[in-house]
Coordinates of C-alpha atoms and ligand atoms in Angstrom, one line a residue:
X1 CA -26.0 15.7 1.1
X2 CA -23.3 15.4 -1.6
X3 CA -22.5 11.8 -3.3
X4 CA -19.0 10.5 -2.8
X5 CA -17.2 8.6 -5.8
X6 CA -14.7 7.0 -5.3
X7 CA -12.1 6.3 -8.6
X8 CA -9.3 4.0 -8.6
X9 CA -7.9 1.1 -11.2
X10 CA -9.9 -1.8 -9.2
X11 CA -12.9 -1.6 -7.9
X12 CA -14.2 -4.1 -5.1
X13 CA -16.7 -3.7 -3.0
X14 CA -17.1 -5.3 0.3
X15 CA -18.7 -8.3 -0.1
X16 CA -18.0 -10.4 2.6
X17 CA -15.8 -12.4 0.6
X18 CA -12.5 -10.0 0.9
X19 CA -9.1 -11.2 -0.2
X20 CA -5.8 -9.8 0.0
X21 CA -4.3 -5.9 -0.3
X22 CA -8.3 -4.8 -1.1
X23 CA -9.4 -5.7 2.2
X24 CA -9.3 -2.9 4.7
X25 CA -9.6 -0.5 1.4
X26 CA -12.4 -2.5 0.3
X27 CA -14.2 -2.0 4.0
X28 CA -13.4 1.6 4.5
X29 CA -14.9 2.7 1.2
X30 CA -17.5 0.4 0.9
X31 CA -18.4 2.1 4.5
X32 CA -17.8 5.5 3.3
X33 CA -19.7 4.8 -0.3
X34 CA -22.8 3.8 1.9
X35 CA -22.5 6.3 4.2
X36 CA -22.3 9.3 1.4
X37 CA -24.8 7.3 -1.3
X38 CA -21.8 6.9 -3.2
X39 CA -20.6 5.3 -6.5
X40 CA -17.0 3.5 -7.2
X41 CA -15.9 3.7 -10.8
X42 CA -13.0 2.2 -11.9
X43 CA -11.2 -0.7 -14.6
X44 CA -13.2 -4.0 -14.8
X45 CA -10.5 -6.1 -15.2
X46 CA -11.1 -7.3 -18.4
X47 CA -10.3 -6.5 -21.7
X48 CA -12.1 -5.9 -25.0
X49 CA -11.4 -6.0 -28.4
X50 CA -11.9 -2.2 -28.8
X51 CA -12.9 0.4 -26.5
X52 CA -16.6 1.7 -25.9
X53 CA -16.8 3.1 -22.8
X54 CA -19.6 0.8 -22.0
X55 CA -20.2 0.9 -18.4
X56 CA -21.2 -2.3 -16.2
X57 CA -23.2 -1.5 -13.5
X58 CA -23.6 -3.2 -10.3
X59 CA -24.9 -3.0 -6.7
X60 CA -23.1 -5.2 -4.2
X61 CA -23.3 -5.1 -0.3
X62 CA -25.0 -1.6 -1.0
X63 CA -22.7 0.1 -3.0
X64 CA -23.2 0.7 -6.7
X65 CA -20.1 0.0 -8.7
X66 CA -19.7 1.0 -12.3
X67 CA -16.5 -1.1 -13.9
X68 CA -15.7 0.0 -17.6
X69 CA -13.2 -2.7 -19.8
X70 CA -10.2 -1.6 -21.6
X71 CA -8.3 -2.7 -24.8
X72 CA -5.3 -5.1 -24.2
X73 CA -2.7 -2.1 -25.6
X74 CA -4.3 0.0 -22.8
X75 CA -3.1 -2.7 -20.1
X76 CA -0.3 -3.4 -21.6
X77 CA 0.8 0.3 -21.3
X78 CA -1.1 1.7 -18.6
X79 CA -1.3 -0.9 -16.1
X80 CA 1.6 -3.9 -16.7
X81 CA 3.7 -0.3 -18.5
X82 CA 3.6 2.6 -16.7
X83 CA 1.7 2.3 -13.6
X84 CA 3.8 -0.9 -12.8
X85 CA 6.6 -0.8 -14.6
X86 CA 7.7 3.0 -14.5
X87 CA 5.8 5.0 -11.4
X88 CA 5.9 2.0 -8.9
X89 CA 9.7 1.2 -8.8
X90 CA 10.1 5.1 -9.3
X91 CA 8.5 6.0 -6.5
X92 CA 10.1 3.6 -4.5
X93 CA 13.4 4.6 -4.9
X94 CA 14.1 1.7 -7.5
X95 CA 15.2 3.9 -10.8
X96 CA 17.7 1.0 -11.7
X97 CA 14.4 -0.9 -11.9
X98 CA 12.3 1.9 -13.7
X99 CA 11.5 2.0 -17.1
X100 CA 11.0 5.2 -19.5
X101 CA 9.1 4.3 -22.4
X102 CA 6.8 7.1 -24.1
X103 CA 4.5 4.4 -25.2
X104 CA 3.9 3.3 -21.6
X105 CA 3.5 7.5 -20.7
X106 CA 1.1 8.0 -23.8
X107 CA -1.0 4.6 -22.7
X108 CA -1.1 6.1 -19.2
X109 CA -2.6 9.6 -20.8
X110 CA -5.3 7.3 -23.1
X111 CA -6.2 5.3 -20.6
X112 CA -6.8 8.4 -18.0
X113 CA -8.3 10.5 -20.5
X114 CA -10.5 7.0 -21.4
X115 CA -11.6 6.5 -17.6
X116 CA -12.3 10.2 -17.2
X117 CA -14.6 10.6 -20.7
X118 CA -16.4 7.5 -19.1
X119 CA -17.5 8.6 -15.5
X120 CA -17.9 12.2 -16.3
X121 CA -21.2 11.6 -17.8
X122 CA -22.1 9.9 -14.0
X123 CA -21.1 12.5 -11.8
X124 CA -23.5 15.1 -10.5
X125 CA -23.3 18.7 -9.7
X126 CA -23.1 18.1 -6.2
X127 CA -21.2 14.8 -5.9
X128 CA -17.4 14.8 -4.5
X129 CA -15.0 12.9 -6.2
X130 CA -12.3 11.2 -4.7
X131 CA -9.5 9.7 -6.9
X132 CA -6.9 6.7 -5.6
X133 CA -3.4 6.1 -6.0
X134 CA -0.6 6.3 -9.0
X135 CA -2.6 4.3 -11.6
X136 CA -4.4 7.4 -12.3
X137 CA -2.5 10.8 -11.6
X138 CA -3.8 12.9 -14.0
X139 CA -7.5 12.0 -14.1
X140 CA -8.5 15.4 -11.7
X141 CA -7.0 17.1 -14.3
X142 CA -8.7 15.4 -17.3
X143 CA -12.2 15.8 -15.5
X144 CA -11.6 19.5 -15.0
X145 CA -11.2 19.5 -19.1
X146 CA -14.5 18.2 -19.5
X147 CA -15.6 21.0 -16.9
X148 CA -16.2 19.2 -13.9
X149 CA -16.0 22.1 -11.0
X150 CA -16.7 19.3 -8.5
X151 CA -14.8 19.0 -5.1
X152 CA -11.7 16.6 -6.5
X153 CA -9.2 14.9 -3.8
X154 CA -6.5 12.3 -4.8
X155 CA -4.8 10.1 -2.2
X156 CA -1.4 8.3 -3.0
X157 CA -1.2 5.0 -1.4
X158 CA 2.9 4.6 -2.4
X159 CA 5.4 7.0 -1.3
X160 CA 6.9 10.4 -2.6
X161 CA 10.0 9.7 -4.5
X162 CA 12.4 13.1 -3.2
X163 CA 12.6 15.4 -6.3
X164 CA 16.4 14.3 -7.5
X165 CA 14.6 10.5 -8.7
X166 CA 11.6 11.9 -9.7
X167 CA 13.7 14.2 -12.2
X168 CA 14.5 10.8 -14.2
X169 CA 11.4 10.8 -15.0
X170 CA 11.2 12.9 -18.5
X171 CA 7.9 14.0 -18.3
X172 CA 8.2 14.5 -13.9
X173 CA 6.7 18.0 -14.5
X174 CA 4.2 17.6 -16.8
X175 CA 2.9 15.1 -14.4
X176 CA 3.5 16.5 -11.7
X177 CA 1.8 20.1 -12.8
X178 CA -1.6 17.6 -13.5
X179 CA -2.1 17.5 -9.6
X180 CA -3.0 21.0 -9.4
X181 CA -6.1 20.1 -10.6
X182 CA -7.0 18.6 -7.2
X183 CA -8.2 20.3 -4.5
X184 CA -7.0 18.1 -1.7
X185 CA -3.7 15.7 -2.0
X186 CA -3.0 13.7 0.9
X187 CA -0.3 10.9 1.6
X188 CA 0.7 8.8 4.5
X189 CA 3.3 10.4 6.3
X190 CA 4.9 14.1 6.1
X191 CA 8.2 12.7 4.8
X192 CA 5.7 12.2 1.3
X193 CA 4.4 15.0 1.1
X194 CA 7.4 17.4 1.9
X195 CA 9.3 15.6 -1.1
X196 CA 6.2 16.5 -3.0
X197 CA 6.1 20.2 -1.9
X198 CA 9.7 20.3 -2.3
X199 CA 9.4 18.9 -5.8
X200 CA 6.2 21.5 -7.1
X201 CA 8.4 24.3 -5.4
X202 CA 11.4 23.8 -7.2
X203 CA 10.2 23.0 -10.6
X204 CA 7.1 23.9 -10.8
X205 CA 7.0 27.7 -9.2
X206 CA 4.6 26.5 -6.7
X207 CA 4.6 28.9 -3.7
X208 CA 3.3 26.6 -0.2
X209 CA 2.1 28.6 3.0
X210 CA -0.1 26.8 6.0
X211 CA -0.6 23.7 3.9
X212 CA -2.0 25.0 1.0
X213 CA 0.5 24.8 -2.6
X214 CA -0.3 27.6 -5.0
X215 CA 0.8 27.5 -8.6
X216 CA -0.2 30.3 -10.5
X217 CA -4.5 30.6 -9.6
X218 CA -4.4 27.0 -9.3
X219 CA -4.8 26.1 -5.2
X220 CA -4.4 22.2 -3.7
X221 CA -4.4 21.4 0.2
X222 CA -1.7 19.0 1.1
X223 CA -2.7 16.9 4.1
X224 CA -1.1 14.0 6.0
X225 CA -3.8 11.1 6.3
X226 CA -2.2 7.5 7.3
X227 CA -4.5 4.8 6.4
X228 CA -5.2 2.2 8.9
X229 CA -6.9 -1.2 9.2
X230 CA -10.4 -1.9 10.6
X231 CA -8.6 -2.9 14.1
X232 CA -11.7 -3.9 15.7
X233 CA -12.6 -6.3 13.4
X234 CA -9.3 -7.6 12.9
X235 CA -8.5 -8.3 16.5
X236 CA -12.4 -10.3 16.5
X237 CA -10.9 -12.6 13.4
X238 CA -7.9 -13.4 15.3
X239 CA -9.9 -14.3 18.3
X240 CA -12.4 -16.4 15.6
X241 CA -12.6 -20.2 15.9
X242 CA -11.2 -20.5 12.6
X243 CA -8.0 -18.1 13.6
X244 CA -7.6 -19.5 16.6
X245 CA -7.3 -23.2 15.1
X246 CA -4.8 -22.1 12.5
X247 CA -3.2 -20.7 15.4
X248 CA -3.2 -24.0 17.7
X249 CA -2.2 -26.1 14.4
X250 CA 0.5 -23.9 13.9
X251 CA 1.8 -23.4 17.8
X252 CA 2.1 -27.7 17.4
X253 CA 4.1 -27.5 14.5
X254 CA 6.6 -24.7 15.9
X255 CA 6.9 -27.5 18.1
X256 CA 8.3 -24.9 21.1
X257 CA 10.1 -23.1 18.8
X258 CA 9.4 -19.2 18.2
X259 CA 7.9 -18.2 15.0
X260 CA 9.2 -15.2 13.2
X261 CA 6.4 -14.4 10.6
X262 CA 6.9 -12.5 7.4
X263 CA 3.7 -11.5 5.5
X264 CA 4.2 -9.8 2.1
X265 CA 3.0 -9.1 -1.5
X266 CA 6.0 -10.5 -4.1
X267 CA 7.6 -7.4 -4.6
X268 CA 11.2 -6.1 -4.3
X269 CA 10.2 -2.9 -2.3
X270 CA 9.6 -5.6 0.7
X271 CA 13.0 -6.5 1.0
X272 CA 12.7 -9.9 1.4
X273 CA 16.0 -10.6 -0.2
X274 CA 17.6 -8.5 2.4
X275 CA 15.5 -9.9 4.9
X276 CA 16.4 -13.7 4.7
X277 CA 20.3 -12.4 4.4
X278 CA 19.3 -10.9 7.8
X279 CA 17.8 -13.9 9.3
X280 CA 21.0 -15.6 8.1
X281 CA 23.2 -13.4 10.1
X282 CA 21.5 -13.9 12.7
X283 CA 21.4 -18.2 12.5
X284 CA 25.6 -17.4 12.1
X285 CA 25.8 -15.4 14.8
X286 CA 23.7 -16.5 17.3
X287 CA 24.7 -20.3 17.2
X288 CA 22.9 -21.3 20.3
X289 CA 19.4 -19.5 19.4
X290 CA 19.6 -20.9 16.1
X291 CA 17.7 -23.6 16.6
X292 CA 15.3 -22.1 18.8
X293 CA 13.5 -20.1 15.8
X294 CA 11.9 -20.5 12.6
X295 CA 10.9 -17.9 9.5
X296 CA 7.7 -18.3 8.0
X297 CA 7.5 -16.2 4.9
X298 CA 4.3 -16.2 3.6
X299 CA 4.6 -14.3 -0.2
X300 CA 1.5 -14.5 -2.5
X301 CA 3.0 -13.6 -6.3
X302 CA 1.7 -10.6 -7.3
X303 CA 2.3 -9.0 -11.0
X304 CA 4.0 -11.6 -12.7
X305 CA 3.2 -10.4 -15.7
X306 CA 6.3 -7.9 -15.2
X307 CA 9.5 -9.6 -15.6
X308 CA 11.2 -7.6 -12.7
X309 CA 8.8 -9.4 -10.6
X310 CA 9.5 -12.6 -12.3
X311 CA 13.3 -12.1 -11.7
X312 CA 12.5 -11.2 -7.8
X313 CA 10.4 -14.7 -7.6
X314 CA 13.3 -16.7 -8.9
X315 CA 16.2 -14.9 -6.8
X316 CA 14.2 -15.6 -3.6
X317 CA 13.6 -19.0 -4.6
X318 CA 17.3 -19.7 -5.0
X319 CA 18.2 -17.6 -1.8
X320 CA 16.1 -19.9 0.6
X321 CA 17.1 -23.1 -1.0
X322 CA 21.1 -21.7 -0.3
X323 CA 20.3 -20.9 3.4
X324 CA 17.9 -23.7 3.5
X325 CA 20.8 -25.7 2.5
X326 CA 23.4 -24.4 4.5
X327 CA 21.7 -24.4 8.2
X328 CA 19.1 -26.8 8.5
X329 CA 19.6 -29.8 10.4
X330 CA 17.6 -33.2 10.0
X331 CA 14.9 -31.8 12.4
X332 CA 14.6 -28.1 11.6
X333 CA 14.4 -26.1 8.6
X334 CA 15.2 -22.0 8.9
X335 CA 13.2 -20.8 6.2
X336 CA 9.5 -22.3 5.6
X337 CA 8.9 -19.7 2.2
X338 CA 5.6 -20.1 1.1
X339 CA 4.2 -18.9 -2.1
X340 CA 0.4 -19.0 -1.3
X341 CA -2.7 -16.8 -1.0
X342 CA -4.4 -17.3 2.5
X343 CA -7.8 -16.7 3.5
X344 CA -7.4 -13.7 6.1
X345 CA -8.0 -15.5 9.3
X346 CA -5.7 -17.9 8.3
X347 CA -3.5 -15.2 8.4
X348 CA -4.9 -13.7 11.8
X349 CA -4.1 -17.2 13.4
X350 CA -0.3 -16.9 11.5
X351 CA 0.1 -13.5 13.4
X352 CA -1.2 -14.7 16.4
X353 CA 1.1 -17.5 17.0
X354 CA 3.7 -15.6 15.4
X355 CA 6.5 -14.3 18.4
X356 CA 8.2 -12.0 16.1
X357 CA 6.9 -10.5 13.3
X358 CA 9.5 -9.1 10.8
X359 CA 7.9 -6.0 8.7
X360 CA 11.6 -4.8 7.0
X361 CA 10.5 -3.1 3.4
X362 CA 12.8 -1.0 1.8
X363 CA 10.4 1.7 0.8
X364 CA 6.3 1.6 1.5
X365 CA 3.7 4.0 1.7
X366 CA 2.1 2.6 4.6
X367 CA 2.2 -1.1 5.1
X368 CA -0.6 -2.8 6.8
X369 CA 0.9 -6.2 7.6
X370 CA 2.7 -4.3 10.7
X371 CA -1.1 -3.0 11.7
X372 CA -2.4 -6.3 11.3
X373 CA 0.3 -8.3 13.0
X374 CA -0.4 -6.2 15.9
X375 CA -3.9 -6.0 15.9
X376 CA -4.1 -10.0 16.0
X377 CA -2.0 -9.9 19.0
X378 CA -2.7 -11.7 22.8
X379 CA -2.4 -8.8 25.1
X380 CA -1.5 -11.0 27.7
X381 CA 1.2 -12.7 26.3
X382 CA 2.0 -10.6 22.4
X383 CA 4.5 -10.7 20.0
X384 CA 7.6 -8.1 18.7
X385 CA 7.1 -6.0 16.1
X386 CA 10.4 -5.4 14.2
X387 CA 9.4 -2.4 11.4
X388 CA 11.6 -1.3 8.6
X389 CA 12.4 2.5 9.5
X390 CA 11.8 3.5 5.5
X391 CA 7.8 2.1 6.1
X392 CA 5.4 5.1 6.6
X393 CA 3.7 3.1 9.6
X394 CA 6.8 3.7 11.2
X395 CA 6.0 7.2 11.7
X396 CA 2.9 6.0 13.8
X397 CA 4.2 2.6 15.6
X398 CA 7.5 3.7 17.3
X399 CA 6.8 0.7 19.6
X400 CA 8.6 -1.7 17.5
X401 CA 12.0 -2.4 17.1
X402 CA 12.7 -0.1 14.1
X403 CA 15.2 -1.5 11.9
X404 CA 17.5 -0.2 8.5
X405 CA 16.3 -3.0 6.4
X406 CA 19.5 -2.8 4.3
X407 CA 21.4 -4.0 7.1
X408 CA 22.1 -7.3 8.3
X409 CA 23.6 -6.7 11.4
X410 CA 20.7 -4.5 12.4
X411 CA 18.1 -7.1 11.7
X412 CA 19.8 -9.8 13.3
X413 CA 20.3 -8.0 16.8
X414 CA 16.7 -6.8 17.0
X415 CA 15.6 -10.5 16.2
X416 CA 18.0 -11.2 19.4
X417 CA 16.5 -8.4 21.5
X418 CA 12.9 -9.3 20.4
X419 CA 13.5 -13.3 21.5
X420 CA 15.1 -12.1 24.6
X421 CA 12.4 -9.0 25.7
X422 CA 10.6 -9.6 28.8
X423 CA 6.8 -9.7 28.7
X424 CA 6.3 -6.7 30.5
X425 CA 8.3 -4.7 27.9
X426 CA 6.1 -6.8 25.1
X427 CA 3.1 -5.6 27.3
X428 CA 4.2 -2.7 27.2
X429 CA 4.7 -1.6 23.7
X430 CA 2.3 -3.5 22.8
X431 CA -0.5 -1.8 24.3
X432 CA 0.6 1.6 22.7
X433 CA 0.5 0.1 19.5
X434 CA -2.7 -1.1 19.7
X435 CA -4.4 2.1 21.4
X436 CA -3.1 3.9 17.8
X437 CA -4.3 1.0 15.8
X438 CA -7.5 1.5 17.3
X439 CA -7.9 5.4 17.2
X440 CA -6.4 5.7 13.7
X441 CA -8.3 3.5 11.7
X442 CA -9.5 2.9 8.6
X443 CA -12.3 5.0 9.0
X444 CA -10.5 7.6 10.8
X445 CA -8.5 7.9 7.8
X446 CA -11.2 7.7 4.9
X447 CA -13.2 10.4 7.2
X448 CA -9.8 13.0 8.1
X449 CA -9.4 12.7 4.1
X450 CA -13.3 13.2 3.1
X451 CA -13.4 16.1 5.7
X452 CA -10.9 18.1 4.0
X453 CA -12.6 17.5 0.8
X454 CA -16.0 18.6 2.1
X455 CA -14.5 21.8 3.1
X456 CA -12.7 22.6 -0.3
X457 CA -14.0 25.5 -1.4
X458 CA -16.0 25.2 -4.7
X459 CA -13.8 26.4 -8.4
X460 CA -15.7 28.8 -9.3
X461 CA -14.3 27.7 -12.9
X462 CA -13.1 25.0 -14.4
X463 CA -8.9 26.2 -15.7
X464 CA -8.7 27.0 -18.9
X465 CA -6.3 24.7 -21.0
Ligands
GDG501 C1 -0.2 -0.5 -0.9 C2 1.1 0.2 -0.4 C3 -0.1 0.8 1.7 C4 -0.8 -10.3 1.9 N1 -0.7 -11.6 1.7 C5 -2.0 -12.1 1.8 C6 -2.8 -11.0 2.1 N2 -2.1 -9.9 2.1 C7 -2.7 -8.6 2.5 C8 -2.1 -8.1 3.8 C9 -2.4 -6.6 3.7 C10 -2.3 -6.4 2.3 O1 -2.3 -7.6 1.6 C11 -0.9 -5.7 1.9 O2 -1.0 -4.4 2.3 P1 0.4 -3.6 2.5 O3 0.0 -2.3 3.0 O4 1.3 -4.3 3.3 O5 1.0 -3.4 1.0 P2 0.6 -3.1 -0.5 O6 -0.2 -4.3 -1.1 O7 1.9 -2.9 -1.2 O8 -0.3 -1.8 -0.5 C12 1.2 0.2 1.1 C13 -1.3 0.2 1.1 O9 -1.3 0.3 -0.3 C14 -2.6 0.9 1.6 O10 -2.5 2.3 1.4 O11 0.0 0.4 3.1 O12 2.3 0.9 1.5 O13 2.2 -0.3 -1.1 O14 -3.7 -6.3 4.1 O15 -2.8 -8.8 4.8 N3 -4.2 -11.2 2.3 C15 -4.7 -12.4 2.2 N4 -3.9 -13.5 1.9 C16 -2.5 -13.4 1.7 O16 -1.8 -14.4 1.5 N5 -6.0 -12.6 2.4

């Protein structure tokens, strides 16, 4: 049976001991890896004072990882420059916030090329390879240079920016003509991956027929493959002692008030900005329920090494200390905006207690906080989801109230309808957003995408460059 290695920027296996966005990824590979005999290459972490391409093995929770350091121009200009700085406001739709610097592109290439003179030596004949998200685009393609003919699949975990923002980009072809390397693509939802077919179509003479994109003898599947949680397990950690305890502690201090939960990375593609100014309308508009609510934000920082990130961190600061200011009363606060790390069935017990939970990105691949609000749910008696329509999981979960998360007014009234929705209706939608939780789930993703891969056929050659 073939191996399976898995490639992407971080690499953590599943020890037990998961924390934040790695979890379910963590789990589903780690399961996958273990399943297939499989190895998970990717950046240490660390730096060093010059590159060797010294690789640091290790086996944890039975999957071997092999971690390789990188020189602190590499992660200045790969990871803090064009990974975080250029591609992930870019592809979210945020090219006021992009920025085009050909050092950050040519670290990008080093630091790709770097990675992909590092595992080459590792893989074997046989073994798949699969390759995660924006950090590392054009790795397929560098592998194929060093005459890997294996089976080579890349997922993107962000979205497809439509072709018009992606031409701001000046080297959007080149980049973009690295992905014919791979032999399967997939992304979360179909409104992804048409941008991208649009895109190699019209700039890249790509010709697309019954899912397959041809340019020139160079053939890539396109598939749509949303990612899910583990489900299972996370409906068992909000039914834990520990969950349910966080849950009871924070049910006391709601004090018979409902709890609208937000749940989110740092990052201006959540929205929160347009979120609390949503919440806001509501407290103005809805004088008489005012009081009856509270939002718990919980937002770990995340990337503050990017000023963007840094300037998001101090706007949101100032924005609930205004509304903080302007509507609390000497026994209720609106906002309670935390800026902390939980352990997950902390967060579990958060959900659980949680009447609404407000999910209102501006732009996200996926977004797994809506999966796991839901999943940590009391049948009996659950909460609302309200979803930003521009999320991928809204594709799947048309259960919740979908919202435009750019608009106040539409916030604020499905906040109303959520508080006011019989439990029957909660019930109701509930239960179809669970059965799809359940049946597309993390594995069911990891094992739609290996599928496809399995059944690439073979290059018979390695392109010639
Ligand atoms: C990218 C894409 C796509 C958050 N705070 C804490 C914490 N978290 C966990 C959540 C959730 C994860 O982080 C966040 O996942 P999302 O999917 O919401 O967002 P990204 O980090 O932006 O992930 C996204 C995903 O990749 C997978 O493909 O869905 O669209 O942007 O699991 O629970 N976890 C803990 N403490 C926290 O305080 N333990």
């Amino acid at each position: 049976m073939s191996r399976l290695i898995v490639i992407s920027n971080r690499v953590s296996a599943a020890t037990g001991q998961l924390s934040g966005a790695q979890g379910g990824l963590a789990v589903a590979l780690t399961a996958a890896l273990r399943e297939y005999r499989g190895l998970w290459f990717g950046w240490s972490g660390e730096l060093t004072e010059e590159f060797t391409g010294q690789i640091n093995f290790n086996r944890e929770a039975g999957v071997t990882t092999a971690t390789v350091d990188l020189e602190e121009q590499d992660v200045d200009e790969y990871y803090n420059g064009y990974a975080n700085r250029t591609l992930w406001p870019l592809f979210h739709y945020r090219i006021d916030l992009a920025e085009y610097e050909r050092d950050f592109a040519g670290g990008y290439q080093r630091a790709n090329e770097r990675f992909a003179h590092t595992v080459q030596p590792l893989i074997e004949p046989d073994d798949v390879v699969w390759v995660q998200d924006y950090h590392m685009i054009p790795l397929g393609l560098e592998l194929r240079k060093l005459g890997c003919r294996n089976r080579i699949g890349f997922f993107l975990h962000i979205p497809w920016p439509p072709r018009r923002l992606l031409n701001t980009l000046p080297e959007a072809r080149q980049l973009v003509e690295t992905m014919f390397a791979y032999d399967v693509i997939g992304f979360h939802t179909d409104e992804w991956l048409q941008s991208f077919r649009e895109y190699a179509v019209a700039e890249c003479r790509g010709s697309y027929s019954d899912g397959v994109m041809a340019v020139g003898d160079q053939k890539v599947l396109l598939i749509v493959c949303p990612i899910g949680i583990d489900a299972k397990e996370f409906t068992e950690l909000a039914n834990s002692e520990a969950a349910r305890g966080v849950c009871e502690r924070m049910q006391e201090s709601a004090n018979g008030r409902a709890m609208i939960v937000g749940v989110d990375r740092l990052d201006y593609s959540k929205g929160l900005e347009e979120r609390f100014l949503g919440y806001e309308r509501f407290l103005v508009d809805n004088p008489e329920e005012r009081k009856e609510v509270f939002l718990l934000q919980i937002a770990p920082p995340s990337r503050d090494a990017v000023e963007s990130y840094q300037r998001i961190r101090a706007g949101l600061e100032g924005l609930s200390g205004r509304i903080n200011g302007a509507h609390a009363d000497i026994d209720w606060v609106p906002i309670r905006y935390v800026n902390q790390n939980y352990p997950r069935d902390v967060l579990a017990g958060v959900y659980r207690a949680a009447k609404i939970g407000l999910v209102t990105p501006l732009r996200d691949g996926m977004n797994l906080v809506a999966k796991e609000f839901v999943a940590a749910q009391d049948p009996d008696d659950p909460g609302v989801l309200i979803l930003s329509r521009f999320a991928g999981a809204a594709a799947q979960m048309k259960q919740a109230l979908l919202v435009n998360p750019h608009s106040a007014e539409e916030i604020s009234d499905a906040i109303c309808t959520a508080i006011s929705m019989p439990r029957e209706e909660r019930v109701e939608r509930w239960r179809k957003l669970q059965k799809i939780n359940l049946e597309q789930d993390v594995r069911w993703w990891r094992q739609r995408f290996t599928d496809a891969l399995m059944a690439a056929p073979v290059r018979e050659r390695a392109p010639a460059q």
